[in-house]
Short mmCIF file of C-alpha atoms in Angstrom, two decimals:
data_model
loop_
_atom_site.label_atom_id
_atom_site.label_comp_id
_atom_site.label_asym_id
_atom_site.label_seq_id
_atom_site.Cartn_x
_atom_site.Cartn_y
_atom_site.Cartn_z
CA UNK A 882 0.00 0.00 0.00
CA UNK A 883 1.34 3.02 -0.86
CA UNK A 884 1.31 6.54 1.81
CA UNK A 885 2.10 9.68 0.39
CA UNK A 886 3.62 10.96 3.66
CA UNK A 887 5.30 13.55 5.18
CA UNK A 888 8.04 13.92 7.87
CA UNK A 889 9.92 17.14 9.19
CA UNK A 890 13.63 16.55 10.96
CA UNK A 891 14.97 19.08 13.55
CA UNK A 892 18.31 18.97 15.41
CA UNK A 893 17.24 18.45 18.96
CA UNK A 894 18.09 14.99 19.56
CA UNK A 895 17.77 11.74 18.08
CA UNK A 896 16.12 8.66 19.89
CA UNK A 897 16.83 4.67 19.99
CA UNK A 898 15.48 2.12 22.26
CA UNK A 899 16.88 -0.27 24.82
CA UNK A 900 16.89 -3.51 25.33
CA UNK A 901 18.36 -6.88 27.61
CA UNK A 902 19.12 -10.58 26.78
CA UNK A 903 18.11 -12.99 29.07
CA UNK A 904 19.77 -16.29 29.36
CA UNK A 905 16.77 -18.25 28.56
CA UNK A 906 13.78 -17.95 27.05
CA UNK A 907 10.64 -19.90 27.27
CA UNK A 908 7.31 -20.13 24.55
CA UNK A 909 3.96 -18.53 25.90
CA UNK A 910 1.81 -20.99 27.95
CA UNK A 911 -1.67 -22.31 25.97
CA UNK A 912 -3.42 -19.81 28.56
CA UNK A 913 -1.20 -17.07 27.76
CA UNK A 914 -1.58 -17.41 24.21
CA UNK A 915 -5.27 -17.93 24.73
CA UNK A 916 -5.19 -14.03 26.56
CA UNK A 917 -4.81 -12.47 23.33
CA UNK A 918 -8.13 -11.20 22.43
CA UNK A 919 -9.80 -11.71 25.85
CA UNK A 920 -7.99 -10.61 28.94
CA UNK A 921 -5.73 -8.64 26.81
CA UNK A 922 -6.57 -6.80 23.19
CA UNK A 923 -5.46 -9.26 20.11
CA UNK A 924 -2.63 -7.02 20.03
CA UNK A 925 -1.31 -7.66 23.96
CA UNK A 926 -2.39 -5.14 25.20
CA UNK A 927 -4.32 -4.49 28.37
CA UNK A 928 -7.81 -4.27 27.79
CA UNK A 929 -9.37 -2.61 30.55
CA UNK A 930 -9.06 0.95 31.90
CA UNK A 931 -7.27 2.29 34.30
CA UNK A 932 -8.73 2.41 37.94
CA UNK A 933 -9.43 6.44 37.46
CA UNK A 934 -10.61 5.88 34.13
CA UNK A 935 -8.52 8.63 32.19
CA UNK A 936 -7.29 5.71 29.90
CA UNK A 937 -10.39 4.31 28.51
CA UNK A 938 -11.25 0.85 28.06
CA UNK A 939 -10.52 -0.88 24.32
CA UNK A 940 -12.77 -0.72 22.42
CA UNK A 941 -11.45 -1.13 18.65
CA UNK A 942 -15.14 -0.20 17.15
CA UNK A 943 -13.26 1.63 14.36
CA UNK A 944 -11.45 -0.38 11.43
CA UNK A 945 -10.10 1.77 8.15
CA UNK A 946 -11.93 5.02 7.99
CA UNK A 947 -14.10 5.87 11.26
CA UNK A 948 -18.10 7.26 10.86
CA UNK A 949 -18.16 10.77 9.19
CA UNK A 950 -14.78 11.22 7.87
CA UNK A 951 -14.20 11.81 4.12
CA UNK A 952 -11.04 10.34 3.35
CA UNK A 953 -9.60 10.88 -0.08
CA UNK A 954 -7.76 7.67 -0.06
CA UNK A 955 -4.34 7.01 -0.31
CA UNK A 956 -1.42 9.34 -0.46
CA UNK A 957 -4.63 12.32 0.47
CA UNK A 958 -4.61 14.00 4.19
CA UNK A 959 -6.18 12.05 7.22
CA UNK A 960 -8.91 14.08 8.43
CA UNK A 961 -9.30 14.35 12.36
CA UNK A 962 -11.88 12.09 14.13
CA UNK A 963 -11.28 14.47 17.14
CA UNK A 964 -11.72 17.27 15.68
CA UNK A 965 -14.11 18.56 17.89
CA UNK A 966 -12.10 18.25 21.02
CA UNK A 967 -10.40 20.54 22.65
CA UNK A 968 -7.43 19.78 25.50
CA UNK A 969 -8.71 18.99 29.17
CA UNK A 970 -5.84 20.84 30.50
CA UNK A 971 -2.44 22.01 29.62
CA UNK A 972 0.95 20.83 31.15
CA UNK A 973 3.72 23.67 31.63
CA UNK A 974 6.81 24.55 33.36
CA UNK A 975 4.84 25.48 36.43
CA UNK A 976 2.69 22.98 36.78
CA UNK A 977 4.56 20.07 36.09
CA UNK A 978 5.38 18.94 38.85
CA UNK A 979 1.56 18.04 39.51
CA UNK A 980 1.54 15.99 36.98
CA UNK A 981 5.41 14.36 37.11
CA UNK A 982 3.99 10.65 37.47
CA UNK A 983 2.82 11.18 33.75
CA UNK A 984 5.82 12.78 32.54
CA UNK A 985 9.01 11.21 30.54
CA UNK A 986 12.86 12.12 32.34
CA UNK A 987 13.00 14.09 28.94
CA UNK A 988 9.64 15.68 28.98
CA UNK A 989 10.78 17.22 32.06
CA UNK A 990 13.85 18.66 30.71
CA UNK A 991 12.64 20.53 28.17
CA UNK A 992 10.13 22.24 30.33
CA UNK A 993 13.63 22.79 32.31
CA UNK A 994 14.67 24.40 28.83
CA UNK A 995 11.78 26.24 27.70
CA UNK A 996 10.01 27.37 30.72
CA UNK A 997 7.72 30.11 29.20
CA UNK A 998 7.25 28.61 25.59
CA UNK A 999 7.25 24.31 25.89
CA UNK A 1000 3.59 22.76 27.28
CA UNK A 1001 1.91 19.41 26.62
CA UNK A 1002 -1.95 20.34 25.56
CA UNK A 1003 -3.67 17.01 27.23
CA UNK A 1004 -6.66 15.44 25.13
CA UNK A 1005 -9.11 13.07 26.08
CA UNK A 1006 -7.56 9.30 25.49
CA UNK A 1007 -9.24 7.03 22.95
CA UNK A 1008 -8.90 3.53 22.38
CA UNK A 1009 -11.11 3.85 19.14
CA UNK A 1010 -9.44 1.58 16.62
CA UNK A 1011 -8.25 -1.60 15.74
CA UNK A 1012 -6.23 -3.56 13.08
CA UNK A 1013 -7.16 -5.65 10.72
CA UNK A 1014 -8.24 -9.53 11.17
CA UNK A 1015 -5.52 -10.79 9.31
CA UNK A 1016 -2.68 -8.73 11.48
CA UNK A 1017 -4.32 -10.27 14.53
CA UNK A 1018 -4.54 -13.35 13.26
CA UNK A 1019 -0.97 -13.23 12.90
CA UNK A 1020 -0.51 -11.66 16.16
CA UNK A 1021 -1.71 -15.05 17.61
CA UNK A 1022 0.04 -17.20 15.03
CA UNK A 1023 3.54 -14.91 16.29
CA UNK A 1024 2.65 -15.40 19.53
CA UNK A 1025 2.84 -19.44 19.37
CA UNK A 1026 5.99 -19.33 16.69
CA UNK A 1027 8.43 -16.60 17.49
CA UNK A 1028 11.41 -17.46 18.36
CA UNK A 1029 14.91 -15.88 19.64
CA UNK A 1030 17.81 -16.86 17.29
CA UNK A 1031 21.88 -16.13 17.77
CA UNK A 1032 21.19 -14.96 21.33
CA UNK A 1033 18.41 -12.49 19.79
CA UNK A 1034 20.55 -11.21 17.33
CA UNK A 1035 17.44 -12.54 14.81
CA UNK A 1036 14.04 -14.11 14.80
CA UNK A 1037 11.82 -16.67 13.48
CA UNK A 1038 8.84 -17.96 13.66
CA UNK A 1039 7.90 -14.10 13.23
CA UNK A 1040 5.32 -11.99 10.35
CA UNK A 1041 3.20 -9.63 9.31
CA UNK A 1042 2.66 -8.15 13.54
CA UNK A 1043 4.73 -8.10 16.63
CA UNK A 1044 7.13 -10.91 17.33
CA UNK A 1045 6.12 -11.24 20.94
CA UNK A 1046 2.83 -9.56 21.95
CA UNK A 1047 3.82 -10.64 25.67
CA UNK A 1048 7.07 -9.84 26.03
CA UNK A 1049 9.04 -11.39 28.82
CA UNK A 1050 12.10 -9.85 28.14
CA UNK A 1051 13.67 -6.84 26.88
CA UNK A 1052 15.35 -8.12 23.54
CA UNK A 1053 11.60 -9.33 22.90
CA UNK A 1054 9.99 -6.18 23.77
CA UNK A 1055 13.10 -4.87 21.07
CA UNK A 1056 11.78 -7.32 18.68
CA UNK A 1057 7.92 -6.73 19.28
CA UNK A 1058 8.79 -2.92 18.27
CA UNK A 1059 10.41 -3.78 15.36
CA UNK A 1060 7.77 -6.19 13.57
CA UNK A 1061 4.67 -4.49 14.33
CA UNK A 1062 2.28 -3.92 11.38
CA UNK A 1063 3.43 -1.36 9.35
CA UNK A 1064 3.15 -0.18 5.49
CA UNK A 1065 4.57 -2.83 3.94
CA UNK A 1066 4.86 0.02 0.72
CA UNK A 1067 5.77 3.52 1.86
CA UNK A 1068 6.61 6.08 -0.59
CA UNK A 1069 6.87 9.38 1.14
CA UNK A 1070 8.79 12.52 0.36
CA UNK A 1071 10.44 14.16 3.85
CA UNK A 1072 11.08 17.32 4.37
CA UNK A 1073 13.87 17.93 7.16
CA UNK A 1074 14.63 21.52 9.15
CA UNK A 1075 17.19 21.95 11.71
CA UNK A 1076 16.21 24.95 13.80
CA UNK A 1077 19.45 26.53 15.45
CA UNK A 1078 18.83 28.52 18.64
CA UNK A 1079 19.03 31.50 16.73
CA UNK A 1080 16.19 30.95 14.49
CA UNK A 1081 18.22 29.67 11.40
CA UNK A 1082 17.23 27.00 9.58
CA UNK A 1083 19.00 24.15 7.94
CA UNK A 1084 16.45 22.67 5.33
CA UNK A 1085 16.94 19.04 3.47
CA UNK A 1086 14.38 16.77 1.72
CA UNK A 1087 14.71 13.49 0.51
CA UNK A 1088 12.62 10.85 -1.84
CA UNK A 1089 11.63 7.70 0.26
CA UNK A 1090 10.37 3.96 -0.46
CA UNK A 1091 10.59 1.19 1.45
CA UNK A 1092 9.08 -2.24 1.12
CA UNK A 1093 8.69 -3.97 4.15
CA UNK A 1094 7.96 -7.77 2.86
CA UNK A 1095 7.59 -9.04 6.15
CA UNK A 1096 3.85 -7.08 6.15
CA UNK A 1097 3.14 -8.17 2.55
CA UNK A 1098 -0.53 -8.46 3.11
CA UNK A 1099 -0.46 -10.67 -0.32
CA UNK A 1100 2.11 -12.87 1.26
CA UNK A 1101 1.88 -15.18 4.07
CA UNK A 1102 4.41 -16.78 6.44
CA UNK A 1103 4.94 -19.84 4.35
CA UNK A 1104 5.87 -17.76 1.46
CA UNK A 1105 7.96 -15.27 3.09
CA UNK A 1106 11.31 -15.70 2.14
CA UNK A 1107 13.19 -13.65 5.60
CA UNK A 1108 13.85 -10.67 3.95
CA UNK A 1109 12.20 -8.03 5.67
CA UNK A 1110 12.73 -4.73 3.89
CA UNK A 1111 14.24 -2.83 1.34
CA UNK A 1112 14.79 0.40 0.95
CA UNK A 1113 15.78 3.31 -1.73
CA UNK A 1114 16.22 7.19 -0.05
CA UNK A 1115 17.07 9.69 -2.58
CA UNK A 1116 18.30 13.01 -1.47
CA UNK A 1117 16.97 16.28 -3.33
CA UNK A 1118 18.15 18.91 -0.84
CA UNK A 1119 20.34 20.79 0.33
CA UNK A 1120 21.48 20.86 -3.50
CA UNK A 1121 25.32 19.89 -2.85
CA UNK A 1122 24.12 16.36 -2.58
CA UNK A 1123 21.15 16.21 -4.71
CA UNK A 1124 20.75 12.92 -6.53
CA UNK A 1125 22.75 11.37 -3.89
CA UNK A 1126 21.06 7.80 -3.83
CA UNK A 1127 20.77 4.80 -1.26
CA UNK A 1128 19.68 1.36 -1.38
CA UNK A 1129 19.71 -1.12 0.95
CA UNK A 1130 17.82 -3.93 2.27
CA UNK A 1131 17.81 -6.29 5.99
CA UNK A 1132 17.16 -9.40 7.40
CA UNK A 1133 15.56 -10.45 10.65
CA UNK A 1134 19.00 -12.44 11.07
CA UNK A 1135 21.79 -9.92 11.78
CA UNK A 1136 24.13 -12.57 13.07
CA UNK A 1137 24.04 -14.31 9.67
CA UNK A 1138 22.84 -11.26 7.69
CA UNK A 1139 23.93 -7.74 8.64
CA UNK A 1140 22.24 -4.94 6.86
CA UNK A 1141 23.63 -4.27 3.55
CA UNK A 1142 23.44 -0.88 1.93
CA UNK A 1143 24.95 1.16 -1.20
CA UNK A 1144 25.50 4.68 -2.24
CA UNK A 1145 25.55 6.48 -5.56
CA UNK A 1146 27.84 9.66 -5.45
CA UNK A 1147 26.22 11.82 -8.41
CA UNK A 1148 29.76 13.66 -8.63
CA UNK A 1149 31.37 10.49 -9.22
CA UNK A 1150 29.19 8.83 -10.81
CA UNK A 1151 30.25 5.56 -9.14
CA UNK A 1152 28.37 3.09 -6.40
CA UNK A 1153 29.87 1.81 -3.23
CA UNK A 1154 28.89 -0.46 -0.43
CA UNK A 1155 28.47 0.96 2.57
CA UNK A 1156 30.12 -1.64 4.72
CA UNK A 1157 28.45 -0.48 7.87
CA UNK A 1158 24.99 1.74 7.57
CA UNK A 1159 23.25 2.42 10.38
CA UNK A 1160 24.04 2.70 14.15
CA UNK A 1161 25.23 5.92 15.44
CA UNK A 1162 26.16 7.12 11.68
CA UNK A 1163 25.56 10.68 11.18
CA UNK A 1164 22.01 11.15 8.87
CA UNK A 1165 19.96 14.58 7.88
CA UNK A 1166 21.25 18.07 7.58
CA UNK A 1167 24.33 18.69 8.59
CA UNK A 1168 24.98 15.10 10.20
CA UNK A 1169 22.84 16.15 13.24
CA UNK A 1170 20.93 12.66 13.64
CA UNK A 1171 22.16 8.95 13.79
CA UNK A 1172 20.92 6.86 10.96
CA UNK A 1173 19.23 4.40 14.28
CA UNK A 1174 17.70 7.24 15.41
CA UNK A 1175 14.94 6.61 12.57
CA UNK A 1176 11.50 5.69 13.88
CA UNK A 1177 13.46 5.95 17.61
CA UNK A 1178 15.43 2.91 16.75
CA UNK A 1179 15.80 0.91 13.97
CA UNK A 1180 18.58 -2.16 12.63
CA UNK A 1181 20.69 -4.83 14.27
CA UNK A 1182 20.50 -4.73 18.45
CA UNK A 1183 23.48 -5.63 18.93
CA UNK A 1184 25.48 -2.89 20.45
CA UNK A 1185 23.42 -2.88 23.70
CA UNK A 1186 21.92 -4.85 26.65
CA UNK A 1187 17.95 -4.89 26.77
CA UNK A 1188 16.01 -4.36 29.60
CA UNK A 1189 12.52 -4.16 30.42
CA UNK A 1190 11.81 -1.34 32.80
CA UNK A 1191 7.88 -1.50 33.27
CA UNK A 1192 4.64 -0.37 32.76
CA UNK A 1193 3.71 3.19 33.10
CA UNK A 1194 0.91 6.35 31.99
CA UNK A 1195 2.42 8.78 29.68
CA UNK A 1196 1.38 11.17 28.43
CA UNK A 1197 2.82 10.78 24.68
CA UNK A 1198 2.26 12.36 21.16
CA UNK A 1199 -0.43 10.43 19.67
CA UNK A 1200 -3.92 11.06 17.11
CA UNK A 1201 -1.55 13.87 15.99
CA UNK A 1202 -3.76 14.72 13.26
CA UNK A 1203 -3.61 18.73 13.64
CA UNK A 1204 -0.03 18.56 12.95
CA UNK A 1205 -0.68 17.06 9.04
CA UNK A 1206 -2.85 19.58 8.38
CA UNK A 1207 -2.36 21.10 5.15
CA UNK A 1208 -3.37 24.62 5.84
CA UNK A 1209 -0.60 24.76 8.11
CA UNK A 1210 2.80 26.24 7.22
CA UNK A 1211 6.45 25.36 8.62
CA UNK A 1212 6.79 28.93 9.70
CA UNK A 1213 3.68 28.23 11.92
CA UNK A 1214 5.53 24.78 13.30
CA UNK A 1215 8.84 25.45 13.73
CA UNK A 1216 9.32 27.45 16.30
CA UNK A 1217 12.79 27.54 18.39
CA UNK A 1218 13.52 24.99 20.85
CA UNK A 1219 10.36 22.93 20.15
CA UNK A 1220 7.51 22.68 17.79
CA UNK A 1221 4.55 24.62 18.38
CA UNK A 1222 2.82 23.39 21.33
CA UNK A 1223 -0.68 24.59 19.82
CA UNK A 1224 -0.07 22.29 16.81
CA UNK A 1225 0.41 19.32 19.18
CA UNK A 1226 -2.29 16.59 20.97
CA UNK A 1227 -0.91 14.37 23.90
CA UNK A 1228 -3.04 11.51 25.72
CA UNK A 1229 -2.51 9.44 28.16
CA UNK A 1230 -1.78 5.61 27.73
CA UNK A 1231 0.21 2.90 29.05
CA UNK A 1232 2.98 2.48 27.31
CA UNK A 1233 6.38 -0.12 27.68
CA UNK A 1234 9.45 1.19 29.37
CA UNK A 1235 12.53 -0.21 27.26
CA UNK A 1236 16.04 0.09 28.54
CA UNK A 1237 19.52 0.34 26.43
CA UNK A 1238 22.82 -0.11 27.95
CA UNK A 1239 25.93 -0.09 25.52
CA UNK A 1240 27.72 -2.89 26.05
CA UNK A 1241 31.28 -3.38 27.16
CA UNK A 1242 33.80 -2.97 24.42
CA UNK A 1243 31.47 -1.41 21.56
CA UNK A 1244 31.26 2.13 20.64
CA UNK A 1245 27.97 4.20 20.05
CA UNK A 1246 27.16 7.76 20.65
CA UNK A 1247 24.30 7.13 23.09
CA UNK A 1248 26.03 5.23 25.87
CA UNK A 1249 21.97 4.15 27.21
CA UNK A 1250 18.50 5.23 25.39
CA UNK A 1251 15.42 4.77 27.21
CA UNK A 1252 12.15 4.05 24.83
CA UNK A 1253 8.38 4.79 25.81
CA UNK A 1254 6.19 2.51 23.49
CA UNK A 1255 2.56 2.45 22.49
CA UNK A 1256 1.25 -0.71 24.24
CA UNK A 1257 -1.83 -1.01 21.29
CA UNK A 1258 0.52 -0.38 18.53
CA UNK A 1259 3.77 -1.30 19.33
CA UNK A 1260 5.47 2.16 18.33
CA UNK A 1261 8.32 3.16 19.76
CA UNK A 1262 6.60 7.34 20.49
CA UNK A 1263 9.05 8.80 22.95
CA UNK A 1264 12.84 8.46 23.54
CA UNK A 1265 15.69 9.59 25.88
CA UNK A 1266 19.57 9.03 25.27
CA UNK A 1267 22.32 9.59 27.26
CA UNK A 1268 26.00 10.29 26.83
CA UNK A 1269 28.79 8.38 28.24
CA UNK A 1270 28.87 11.00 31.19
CA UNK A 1271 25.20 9.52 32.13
CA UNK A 1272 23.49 12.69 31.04
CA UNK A 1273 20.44 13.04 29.37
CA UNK A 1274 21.55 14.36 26.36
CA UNK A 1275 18.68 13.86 23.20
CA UNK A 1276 14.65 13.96 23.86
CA UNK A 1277 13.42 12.48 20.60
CA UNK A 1278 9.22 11.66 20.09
CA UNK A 1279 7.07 10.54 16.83
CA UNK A 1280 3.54 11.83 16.68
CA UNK A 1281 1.07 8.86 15.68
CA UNK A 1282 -1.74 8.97 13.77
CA UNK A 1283 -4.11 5.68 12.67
CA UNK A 1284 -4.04 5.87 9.23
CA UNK A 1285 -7.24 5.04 7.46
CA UNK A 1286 -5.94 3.36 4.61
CA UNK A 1287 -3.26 1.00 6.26
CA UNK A 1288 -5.53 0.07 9.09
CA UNK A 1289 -3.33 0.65 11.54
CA UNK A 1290 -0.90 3.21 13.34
CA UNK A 1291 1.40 5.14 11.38
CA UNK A 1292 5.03 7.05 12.10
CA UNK A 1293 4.30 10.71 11.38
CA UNK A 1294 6.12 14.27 12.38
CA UNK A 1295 9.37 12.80 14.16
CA UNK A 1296 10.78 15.59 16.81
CA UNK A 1297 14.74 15.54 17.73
CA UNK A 1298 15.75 17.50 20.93
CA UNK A 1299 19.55 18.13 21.77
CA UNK A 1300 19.51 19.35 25.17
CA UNK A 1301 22.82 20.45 24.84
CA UNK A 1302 23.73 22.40 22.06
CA UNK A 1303 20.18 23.05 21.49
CA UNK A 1304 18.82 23.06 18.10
CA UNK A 1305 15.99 20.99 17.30
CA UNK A 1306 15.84 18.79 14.09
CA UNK A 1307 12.27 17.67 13.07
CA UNK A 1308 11.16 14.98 10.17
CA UNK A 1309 8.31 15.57 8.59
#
């Protein structure tokens, strides 16, 4: 399926998620497995609100395009279901601390950063939607299959949904992240800005497709042949590297089958492998993001020990519809430090604390990330990384929308905070 999307990149941070290997590893129980769609959502989930009700219930009564919304189809702009709604209060610098159970170790620095301008507008929470049979019923299929491989360096056993919906450890909850259903066709063209702290603005764009076979919906397990993606990003600003091209594609097996990538130089007019894309690479204008920091994490885990931290309520970036808006201009987004707050929705859900330690003897710029993810999608929506002093150094988040078409939740304006030097870089 095929998304005509678009993503805006500013140098604030980048994210990347965490994750621990445990020793052993055991398949779900019959009653476990049996959970999935009952006691839990078919996704894993948990199904029931929380005891003050301000995260609703599931109740997925929404597939593909909800009551009353004219979508134009495919590549067209997601109208809001939520239109109507306006926020039932507003977090800020001075009254954060009332609400620090809900808040993120990076949320709270950057209302430590920008104290009069940086606020979380808080929206009702909604549970509305659901994905489609076939994604749950491999969901359940996942659930009885997947398997760890090369001391989780791969999986099998795994397609077309997350790896693990119950997650027992943190290299599972790394895997679950990765698999969920996405658009197994993306084409999207993504407009990048780095905002400096003095109002300039770094500007690149680049031509993206990706194929991610392991959510062929025309495919099946059987037929799947482990490849899970390829991928083709062709850059068309800033102009000094226009028509710089790569291509690329992975397998679920890094052990056996690292990522392998090449790059056409246009001045050269020559190819050559990449022997080692991704990581803490640099990636976007002027270098500011690593090439992992991509959907908060993405490629081979093998640089870090996993770790899951826990259950808590965030409140994260999510039904971010206002922010794809047509009728609304960068100059009206980008402001400095941050996005605009106005142009932002936050709810509250539960989502999966994930925890990253570098390992001993490897090299990466984030010495430990810390991801927040969606517990009903499996998106990675918040992330905070750390330099090899401990500090918190990067505040990254992706706004989520459902999109109507792919019947399910979709990657939309990524944020990048650097804490430090303090330009943002936004994908949009």
């Amino acid at each position: 399926m095929k998304s005509s999307l678009f993503r805006l990149a500013l140098p604030a941070i980048a994210v990347s998620a965490l994750m621990s290997v445990a020793p052993a590893w055991a398949k779900l129980s019959a009653d476990e497995i049996k959970s999935l769609g009952t006691t839990l959502t078919p996704m894993g989930a948990e199904r029931e609100a929380n005891k003050d009700g301000t995260i609703p219930a599931y109740s997925g009564k929404w597939l593909g395009t909800p009551p009353g919304i004219n979508f134009k189809g495919t590549g067209k702009h997601h109208p809001d279901p939520y239109a109507s709604e306006k926020p039932l209060f507003v977090v800020t610098a001075q009254n954060m601390a009332h609400y620090a159970e809900h808040l993120t170790e990076g949320q709270k620095a950057l209302f430590k950063k920008y104290p009069g301008t940086f606020r979380l507008p808080v929206y009702p929470s909604h549970r509305d939607f659901r994905y489609s049979d076939k994604v749950l019923a491999n969901v359940k299929e996942n659930a009885a299959q997947a398997e760890l491989v090369d001391g989780g360096m791969g999986v099998k056993g795994v397609f077309g949904g997350p790896g693990f919906p119950i997650p027992k450890t943190g290299i599972e909850l790394m895997w679950s992240t990765k698999s969920t259903a996405v658009a197994w066709n993306e084409i999207a063209t993504y407009d990048q800005a780095v905002v400096y702290p003095d109002g300039n603005t770094a500007w690149g764009r680049v031509s993206y497709k990706i194929m991610a076979n392991s959510n062929n919906p025309n495919g099946g397990r059987k037929d799947w042949n482990g490849l899970a993606s390829n991928f083709n990003v062709l850059t068309l600003i800033p102009e000094r590297e226009k028509g710089s091209i790569i291509v690329g594609n992975e397998q679920w097996d890094y052990g056996n089958h690292p990522r392998q990538a090449w790059q056409y130089n246009p001045g050269t007019r020559r190819v050559r492998q990449l022997p080692s894309f991704g990581f803490d690479m640099p990636q976007g204008p002027g270098g500011f993001r690593t090439v992992d920091d991509d959907r908060l994490f993405n490629g081979s885990p093998e640089r870090y020990d996993w770790k899951i931290a826990g259950k808590k309520e965030i409140y994260i970036p999510y039904h971010a519809y206002k922010l794809d808006d047509p009728k609304i201009k960068y100059a009206d987004m980008l402001t400095k430090g941050h996005i605009n707050p106005d142009l932002t929705r936050y709810e509250l859900h539960r989502v999966w604390v994930l925890e990253a330690t570098l390992k001993q003897g490897v090299r990466h710029q984030y010495a430990k990330r810390v991801l927040y993810i969606d517990e009903d999608s499996w998106n990675p929506v918040l992330a905070d990384n750390y330099d090899a002093r401990g500090q918190l150094w990067r505040v990254s988040m992706v706004n989520l929308i459902y999109a109507y078409e792919l019947q399910g939740y979709h990657a939309r304006v990524a944020v990048y905070h650097d804490l430090l030097s303090g330009p943002t870089w936004r994908t949009v």
